[in-house]
Each structure stands twice: as C-alpha cells, then as structure tokens.
Short mmCIF file of C-alpha atoms in Angstrom, two decimals:
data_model
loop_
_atom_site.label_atom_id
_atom_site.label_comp_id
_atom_site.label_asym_id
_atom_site.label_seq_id
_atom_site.Cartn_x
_atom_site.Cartn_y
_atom_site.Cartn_z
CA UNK A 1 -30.93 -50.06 -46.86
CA UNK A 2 -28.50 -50.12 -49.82
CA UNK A 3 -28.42 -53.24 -52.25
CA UNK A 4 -25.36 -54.76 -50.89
CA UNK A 5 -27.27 -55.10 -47.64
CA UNK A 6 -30.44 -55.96 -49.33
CA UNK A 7 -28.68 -59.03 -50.58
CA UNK A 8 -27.93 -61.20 -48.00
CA UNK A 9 -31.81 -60.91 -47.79
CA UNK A 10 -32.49 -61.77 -51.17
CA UNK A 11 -32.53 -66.03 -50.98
CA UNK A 12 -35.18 -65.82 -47.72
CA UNK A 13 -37.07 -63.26 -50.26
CA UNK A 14 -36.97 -65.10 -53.01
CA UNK A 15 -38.18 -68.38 -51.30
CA UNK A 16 -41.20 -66.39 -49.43
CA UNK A 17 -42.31 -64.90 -52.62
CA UNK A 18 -41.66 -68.21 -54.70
CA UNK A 19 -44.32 -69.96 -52.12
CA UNK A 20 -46.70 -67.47 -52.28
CA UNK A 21 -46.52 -67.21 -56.12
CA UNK A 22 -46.84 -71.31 -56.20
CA UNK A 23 -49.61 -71.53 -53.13
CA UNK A 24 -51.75 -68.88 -55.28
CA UNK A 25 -51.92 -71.64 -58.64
CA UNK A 26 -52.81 -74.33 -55.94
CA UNK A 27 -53.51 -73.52 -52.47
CA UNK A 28 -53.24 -76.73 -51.36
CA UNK A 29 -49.47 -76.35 -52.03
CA UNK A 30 -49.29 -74.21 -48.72
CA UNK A 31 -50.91 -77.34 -46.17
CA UNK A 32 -48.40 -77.97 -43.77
CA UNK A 33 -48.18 -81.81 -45.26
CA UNK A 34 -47.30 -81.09 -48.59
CA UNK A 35 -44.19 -78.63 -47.59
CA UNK A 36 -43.39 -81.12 -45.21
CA UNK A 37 -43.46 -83.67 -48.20
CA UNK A 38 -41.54 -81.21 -50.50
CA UNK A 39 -38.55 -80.53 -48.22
CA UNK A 40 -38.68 -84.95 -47.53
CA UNK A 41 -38.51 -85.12 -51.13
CA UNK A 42 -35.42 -82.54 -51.82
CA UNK A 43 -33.80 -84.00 -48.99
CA UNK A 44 -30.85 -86.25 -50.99
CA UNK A 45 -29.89 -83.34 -53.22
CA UNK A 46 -30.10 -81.05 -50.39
CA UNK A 47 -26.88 -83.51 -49.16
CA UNK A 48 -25.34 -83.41 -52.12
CA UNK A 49 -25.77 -79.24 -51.68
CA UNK A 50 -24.14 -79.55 -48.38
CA UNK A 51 -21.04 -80.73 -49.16
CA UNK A 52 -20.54 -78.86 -52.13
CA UNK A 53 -21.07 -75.70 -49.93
CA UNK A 54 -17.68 -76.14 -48.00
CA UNK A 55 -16.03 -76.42 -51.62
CA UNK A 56 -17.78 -73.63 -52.64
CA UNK A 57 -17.21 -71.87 -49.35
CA UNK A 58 -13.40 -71.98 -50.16
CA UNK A 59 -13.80 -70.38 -53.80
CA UNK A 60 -13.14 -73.71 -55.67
CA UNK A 61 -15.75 -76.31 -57.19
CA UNK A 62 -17.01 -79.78 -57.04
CA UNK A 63 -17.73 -81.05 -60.00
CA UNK A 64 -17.23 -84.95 -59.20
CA UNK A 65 -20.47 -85.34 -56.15
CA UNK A 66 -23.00 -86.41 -58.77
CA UNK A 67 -20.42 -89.51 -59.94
CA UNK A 68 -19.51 -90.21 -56.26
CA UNK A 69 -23.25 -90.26 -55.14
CA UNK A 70 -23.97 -92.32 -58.51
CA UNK A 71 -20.72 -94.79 -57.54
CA UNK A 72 -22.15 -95.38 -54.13
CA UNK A 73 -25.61 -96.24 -54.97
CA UNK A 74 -23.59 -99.44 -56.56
CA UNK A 75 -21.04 -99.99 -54.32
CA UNK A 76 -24.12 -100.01 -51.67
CA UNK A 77 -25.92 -102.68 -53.17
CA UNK A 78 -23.18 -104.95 -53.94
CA UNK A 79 -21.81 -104.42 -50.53
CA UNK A 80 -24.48 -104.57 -48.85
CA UNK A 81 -25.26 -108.27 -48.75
CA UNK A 82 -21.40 -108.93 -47.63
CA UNK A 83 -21.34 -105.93 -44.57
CA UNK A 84 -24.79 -105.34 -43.86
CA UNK A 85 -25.71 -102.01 -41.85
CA UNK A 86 -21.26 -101.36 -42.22
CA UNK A 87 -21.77 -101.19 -46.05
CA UNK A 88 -23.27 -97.57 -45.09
CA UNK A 89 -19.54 -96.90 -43.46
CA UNK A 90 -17.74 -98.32 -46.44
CA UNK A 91 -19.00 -96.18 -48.92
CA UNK A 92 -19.00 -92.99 -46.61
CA UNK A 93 -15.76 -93.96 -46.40
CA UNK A 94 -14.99 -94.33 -50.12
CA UNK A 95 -16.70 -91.39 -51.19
CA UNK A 96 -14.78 -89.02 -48.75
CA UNK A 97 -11.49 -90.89 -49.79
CA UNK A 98 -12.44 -89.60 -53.17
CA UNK A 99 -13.20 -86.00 -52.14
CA UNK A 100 -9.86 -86.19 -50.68
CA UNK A 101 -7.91 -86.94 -53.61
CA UNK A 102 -9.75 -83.89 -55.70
CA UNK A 103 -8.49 -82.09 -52.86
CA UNK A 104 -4.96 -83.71 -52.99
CA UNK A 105 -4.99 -82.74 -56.87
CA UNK A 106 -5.75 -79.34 -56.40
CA UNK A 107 -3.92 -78.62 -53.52
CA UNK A 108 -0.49 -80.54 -54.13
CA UNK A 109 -0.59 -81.14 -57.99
CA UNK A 110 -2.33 -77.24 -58.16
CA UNK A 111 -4.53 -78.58 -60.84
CA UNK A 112 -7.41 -76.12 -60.80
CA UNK A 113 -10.54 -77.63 -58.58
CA UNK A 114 -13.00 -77.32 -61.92
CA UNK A 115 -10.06 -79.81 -64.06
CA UNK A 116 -9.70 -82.18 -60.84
CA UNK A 117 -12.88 -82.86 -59.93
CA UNK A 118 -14.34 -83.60 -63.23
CA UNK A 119 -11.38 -85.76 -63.94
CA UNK A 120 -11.84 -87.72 -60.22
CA UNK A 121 -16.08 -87.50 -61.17
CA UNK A 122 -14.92 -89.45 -64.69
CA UNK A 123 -12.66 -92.00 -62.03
CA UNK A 124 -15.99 -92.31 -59.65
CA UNK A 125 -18.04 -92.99 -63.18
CA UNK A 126 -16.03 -95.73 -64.55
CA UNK A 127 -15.95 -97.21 -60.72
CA UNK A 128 -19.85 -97.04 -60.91
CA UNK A 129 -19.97 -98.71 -64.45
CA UNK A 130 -17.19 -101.80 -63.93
CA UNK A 131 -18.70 -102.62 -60.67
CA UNK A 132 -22.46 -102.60 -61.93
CA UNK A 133 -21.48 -104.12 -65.02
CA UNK A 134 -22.91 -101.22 -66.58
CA UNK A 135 -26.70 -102.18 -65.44
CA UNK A 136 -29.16 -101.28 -62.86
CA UNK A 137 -28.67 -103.32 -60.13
CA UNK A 138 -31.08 -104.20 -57.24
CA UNK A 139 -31.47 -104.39 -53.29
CA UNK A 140 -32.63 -107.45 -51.35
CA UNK A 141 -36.22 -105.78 -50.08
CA UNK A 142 -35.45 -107.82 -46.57
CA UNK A 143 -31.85 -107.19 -46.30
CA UNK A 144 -32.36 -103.28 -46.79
CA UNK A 145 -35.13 -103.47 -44.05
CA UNK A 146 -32.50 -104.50 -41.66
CA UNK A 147 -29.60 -102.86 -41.92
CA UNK A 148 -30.92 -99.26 -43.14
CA UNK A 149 -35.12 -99.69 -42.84
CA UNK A 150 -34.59 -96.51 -39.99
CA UNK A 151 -33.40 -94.32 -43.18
CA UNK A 152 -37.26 -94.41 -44.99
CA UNK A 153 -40.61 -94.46 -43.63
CA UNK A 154 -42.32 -91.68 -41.62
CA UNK A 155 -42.44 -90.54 -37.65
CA UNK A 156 -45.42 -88.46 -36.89
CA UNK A 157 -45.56 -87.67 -40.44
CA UNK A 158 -42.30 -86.34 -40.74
CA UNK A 159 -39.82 -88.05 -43.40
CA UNK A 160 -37.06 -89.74 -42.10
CA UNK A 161 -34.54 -88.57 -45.21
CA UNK A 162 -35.99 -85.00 -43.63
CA UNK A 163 -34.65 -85.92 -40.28
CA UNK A 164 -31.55 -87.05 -41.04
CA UNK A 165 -30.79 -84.09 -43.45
CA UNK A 166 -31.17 -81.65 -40.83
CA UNK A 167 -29.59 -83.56 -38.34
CA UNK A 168 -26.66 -83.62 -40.96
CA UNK A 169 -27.25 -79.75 -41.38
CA UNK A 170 -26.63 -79.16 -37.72
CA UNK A 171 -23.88 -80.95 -37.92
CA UNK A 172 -22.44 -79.14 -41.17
CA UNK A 173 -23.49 -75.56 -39.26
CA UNK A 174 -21.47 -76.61 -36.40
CA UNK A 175 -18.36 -77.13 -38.17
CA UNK A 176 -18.97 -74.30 -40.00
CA UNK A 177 -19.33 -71.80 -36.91
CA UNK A 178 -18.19 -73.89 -34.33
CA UNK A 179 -14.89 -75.32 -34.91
CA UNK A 180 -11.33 -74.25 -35.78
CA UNK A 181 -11.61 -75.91 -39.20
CA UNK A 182 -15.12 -73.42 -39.89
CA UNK A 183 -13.09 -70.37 -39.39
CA UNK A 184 -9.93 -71.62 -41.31
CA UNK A 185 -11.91 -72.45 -44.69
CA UNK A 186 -13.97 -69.12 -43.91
CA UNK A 187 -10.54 -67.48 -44.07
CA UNK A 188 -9.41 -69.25 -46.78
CA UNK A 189 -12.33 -68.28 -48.81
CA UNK A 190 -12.19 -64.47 -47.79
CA UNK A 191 -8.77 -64.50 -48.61
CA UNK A 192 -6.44 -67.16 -49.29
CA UNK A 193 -3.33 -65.77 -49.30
CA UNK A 194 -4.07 -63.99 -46.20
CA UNK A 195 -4.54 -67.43 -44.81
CA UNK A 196 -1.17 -68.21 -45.90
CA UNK A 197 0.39 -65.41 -44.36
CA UNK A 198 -1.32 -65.69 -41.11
CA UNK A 199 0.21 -69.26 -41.07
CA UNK A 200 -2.90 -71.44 -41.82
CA UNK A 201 -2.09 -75.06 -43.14
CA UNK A 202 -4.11 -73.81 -46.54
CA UNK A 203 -3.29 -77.01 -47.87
CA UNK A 204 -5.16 -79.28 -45.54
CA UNK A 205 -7.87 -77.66 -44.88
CA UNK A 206 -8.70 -77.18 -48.38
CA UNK A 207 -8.32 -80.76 -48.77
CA UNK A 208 -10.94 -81.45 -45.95
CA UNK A 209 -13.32 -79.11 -47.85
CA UNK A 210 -13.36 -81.47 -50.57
CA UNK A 211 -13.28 -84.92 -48.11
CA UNK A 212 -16.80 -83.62 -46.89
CA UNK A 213 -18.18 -82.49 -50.15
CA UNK A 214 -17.53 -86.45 -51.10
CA UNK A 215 -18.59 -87.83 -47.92
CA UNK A 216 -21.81 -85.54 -48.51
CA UNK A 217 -21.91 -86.94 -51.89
CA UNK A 218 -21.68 -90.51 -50.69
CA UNK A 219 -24.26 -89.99 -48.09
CA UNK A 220 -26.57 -88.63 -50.55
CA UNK A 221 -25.75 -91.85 -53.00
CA UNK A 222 -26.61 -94.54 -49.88
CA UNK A 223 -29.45 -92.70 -48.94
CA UNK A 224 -30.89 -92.56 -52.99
CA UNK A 225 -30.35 -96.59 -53.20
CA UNK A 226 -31.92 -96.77 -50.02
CA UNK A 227 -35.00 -95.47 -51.31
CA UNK A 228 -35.05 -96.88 -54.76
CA UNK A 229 -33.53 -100.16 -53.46
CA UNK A 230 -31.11 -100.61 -56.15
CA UNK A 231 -28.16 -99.29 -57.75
CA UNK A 232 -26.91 -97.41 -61.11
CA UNK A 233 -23.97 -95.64 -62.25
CA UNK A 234 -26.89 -93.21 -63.75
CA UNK A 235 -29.45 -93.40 -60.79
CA UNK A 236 -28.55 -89.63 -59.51
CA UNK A 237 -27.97 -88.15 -63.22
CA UNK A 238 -29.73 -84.59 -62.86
CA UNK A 239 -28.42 -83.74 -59.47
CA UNK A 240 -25.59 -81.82 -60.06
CA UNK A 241 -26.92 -78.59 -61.69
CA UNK A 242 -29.52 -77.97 -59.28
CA UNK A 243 -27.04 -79.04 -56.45
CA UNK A 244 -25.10 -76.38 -57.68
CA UNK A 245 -27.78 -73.97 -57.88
CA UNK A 246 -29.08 -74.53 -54.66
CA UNK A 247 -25.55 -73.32 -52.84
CA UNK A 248 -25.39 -69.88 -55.66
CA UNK A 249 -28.78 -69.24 -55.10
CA UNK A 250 -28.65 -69.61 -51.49
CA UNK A 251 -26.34 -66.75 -51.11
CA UNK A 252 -22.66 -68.90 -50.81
CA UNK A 253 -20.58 -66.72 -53.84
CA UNK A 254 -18.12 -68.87 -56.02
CA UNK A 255 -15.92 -66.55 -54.73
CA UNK A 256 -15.82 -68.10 -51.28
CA UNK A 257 -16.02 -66.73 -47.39
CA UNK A 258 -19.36 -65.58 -47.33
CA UNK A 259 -22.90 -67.74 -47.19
CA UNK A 260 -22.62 -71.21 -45.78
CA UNK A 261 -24.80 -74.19 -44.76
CA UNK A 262 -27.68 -72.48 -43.52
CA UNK A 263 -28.10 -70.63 -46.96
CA UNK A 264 -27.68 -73.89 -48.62
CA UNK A 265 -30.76 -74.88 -46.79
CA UNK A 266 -32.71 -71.99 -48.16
CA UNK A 267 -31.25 -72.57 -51.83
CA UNK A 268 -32.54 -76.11 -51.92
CA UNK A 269 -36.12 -74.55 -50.85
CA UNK A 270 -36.23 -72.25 -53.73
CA UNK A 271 -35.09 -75.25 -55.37
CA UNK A 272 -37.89 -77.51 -54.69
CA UNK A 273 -40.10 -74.68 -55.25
CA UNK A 274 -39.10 -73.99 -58.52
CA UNK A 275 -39.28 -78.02 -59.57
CA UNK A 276 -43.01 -77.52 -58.60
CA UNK A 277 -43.65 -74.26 -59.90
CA UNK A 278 -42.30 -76.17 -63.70
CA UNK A 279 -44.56 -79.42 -62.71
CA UNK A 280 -47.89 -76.75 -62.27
CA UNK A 281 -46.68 -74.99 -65.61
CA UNK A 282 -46.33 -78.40 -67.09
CA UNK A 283 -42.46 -77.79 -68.52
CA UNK A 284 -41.14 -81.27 -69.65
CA UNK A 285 -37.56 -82.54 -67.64
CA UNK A 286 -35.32 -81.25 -70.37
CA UNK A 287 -36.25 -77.72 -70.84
CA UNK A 288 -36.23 -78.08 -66.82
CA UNK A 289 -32.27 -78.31 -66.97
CA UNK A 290 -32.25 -75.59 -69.35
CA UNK A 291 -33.65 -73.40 -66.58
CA UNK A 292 -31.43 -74.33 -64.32
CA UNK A 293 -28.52 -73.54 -66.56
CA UNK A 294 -30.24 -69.83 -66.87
CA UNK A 295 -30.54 -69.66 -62.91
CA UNK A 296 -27.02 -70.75 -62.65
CA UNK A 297 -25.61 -68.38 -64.56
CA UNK A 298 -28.11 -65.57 -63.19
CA UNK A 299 -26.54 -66.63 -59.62
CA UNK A 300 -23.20 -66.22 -60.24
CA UNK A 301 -23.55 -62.79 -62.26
CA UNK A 302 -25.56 -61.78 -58.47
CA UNK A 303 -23.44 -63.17 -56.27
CA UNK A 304 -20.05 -63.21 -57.43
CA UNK A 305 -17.50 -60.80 -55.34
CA UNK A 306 -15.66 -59.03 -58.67
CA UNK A 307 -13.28 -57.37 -56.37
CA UNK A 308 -11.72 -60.86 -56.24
CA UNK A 309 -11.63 -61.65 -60.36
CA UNK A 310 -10.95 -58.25 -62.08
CA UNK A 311 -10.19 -60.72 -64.95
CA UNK A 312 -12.17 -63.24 -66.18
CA UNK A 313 -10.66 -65.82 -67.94
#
C-alpha cells in the first residue's frame, strides 16, 4: 500500500493509537463510561466542527463560527424568556442568516472566505457584546427546564448533547452523500471551475456551505448556554482552533472535495483525546492552544492537495 493510500487511513490510526497511548497512563480511561463521557463532553465543538466541514469541504474557511456560537449563547438567554422553546429557532435562524451573508460576501462581493468571515465573526462579536451589555448573562434555572431540559441530562447513561450530535451527524452525512446539494459542493471542492463549466449554480451552493457552517455554529452556541445556563459574548472563546483542527486532522484537506462529516467525527475524537492526554501530562490551557496551533499547521502541511496551490501566497 503506497502512502497516498495509507492516508485516508491515517485519522482512524491516529485515534486507535492515541487511546491506547492514553488508556496505558490510566486504564481506567478505556471503561466504556468514561469514552462515553469524553465524546458527551466534545459534543458542542464537535457541532461547531460540522459545519465548518462543508466550508472546508468547498476549499474556503470559516473563520466567524466561534463569534456566531458566542452571539447565540446571548441572544438565547435574552430571548428565551420572550419565545420560550422558539428562542432555539430564532437563533438557528440568526446564526445561519449570518453564515449566509459570509457566503454572500465571498461569493458575490468575491472577497476571499478567510477576509469575510473574520470580518462577519467581528459583526457576530459586537452583536454578542451590545446585546449582553458586555457581561455574562444568566438563564432562568425553571424556564430552561421547560423549553430545552430534553437537551441535558442522561438516558441509559448516554449524554443527551451525545445524542443529538450524532443525530445532527446523520443528518450532515446525508446531505453530504445523499442529496444533490452533497455532490454539487463535492464538485465544487474537487474542482470549481469544473463546476462552472458543467453548469452548477457555484454561487449558491457555496453560499449554503456557509448557511450550515452558521447554523452549526448557532446550534453549538444554544446548546453551550443550555448547559452553562447563561450567556457571554466570550462563553465559547477556545473553540475555534480545535474546531478547526478537528476537520484537518480528520482527513477533510483545505483544499476541498475530499474527507467530509464522518472524518470530522473522527477528528473531534483525536481531539478529545489529545485534551486528555495534556490534562494526564498536566500542560496548563495556554500552552494547550499552542499545541493546537502546531497540529494545525502539521495538518495542513499532510493534507493539503499541492496540485491545487503550486503557489503559495
């Protein structure tokens, strides 16, 4: 088997020998429980991951997911005393009608994807900040029981946030491989002027790609506020890196049209594994980041397709 086979085998490797290296300085890692526990707890940046992966998955970037997530944790807690269980729809709502405009930016304006989604990301921020008043805000404990108690808790010792982050996986992977839209942003990422040729509205789908990466993004926020029961235009500061990582190191290229969802999955593993492995070794948060930076940049020298960027710029 030559490398280039050998690597679309490398993020299931990497994860299997990760465990093993973390179960051997604590066996009690391996009990069913605590990588139950671990995937429950990397479930809200695994969302995050998700939707970046369609953005990704076209050869462009998403840079703006942490602000949306950390603009919905907000908007959810102020709106949730006024809409209840449909404050969960209004900021899904919001966050993909931000994904949509980095996608209308790039896409109609041709503003590169890294330029417009850091500039909507700084729009999404100073949302977060007016409408928090720059402060932490909190939940109603009895009002979040009743319109989202379902999203927390345990069933049969399985985490809810796990459930509904595979149930959102499924429906991510059937999209992906399933539908006309899956094929066209595949396309799109193989080749995008091929696409164009062949007659593909580029345009909109690329603008979808980015609609679901916020959506995602949003998702991820509601469910983080959920859990914390409050709000912060800072609650999901961190995220993005390993977000990021989780998608390169899952096997989806920056270079678009191969990888996908179910990679994702597998790059939010290694992930979680990794955040362990540093808790065992006892590295303090910041130098965790730094890692992550390293990974990053280790990903994308692995992964990258050069035949696509014979100049780097």
């Amino acid at each position: 088997m030559d490398l280039e086979k050998l690597k679309r085998h490398f993020p299931w490797i990497t994860l299997v020998v990760l465990t093993l290296l973390v179960g051997l300085m604590d066996p009690n890692f391996l009990r069913p429980h605590n990588l139950i526990q671990l995937a429950g707890d990397i479930s809200t940046l695994f969302i995050m991951a998700l939707g970046i992966t369609f953005v990704i998955y076209i050869g462009g970037i998403d840079l703006s997911a942490q602000s949306v997530a950390n603009m919905t944790t907000v908007l959810a807690t102020i709106s949730l005393p006024l809409f209840g269980v449909w404050a969960g729809v209004f900021c899904i709502v919001i966050g993909l009608g931000f994904g949509a405009v980095s996608g209308f930016v790039t896409t109609r304006l041709k503003v590169p994807s890294f330029i417009a989604t850091l500039a909507v990301g700084g729009l999404a921020l100073s949302v977060g900040q007016y409408a928090s008043g720059q402060r932490a805000l909190y939940m109603d404990a009895t009002l979040r029981d009743q319109a989202f108690g379902w999203m927390i808790g345990t069933t049969a010792g399985i985490p809810h946030e796990l459930i509904i982050a595979i149930i959102l996986l499924l429906l991510a992977y059937f999209v992906q491989n399933r539908t006309t839209t899956g094929r066209a942003l595949k396309a799109i990422g193989a080749g995008e002027l091929a696409a164009v040729a062949s007659g593909l509205k580029v345009d909109q789908y690329k603008i979808m790609a980015f609609a679901f990466s916020g959506m995602f993004a949003a998702i991820a926020g509601l469910l983080f506020s959920v859990k914390l029961a409050g709000g912060s235009p800072t609650l999901a500061e961190g995220f993005l890196l390993p977000a990021i990582v989780a998608v390169l190191v899952g096997g989806t290229p920056l270079t678009g049209g191969v990888g996908g969802v179910l990679n994702t999955a597998i790059g939010a593993m290694i992930v979680a594994v990794v955040r362990t492995s540093m808790l065992y070794l006892e590295i303090p948060a910041t130098s965790q980041q730094i890692f992550f930076g390293v990974v990053l940049i280790a990903a994308i020298a692995l992964t990258i397709d050069r035949s696509k960027m014979r100049i780097v710029k």
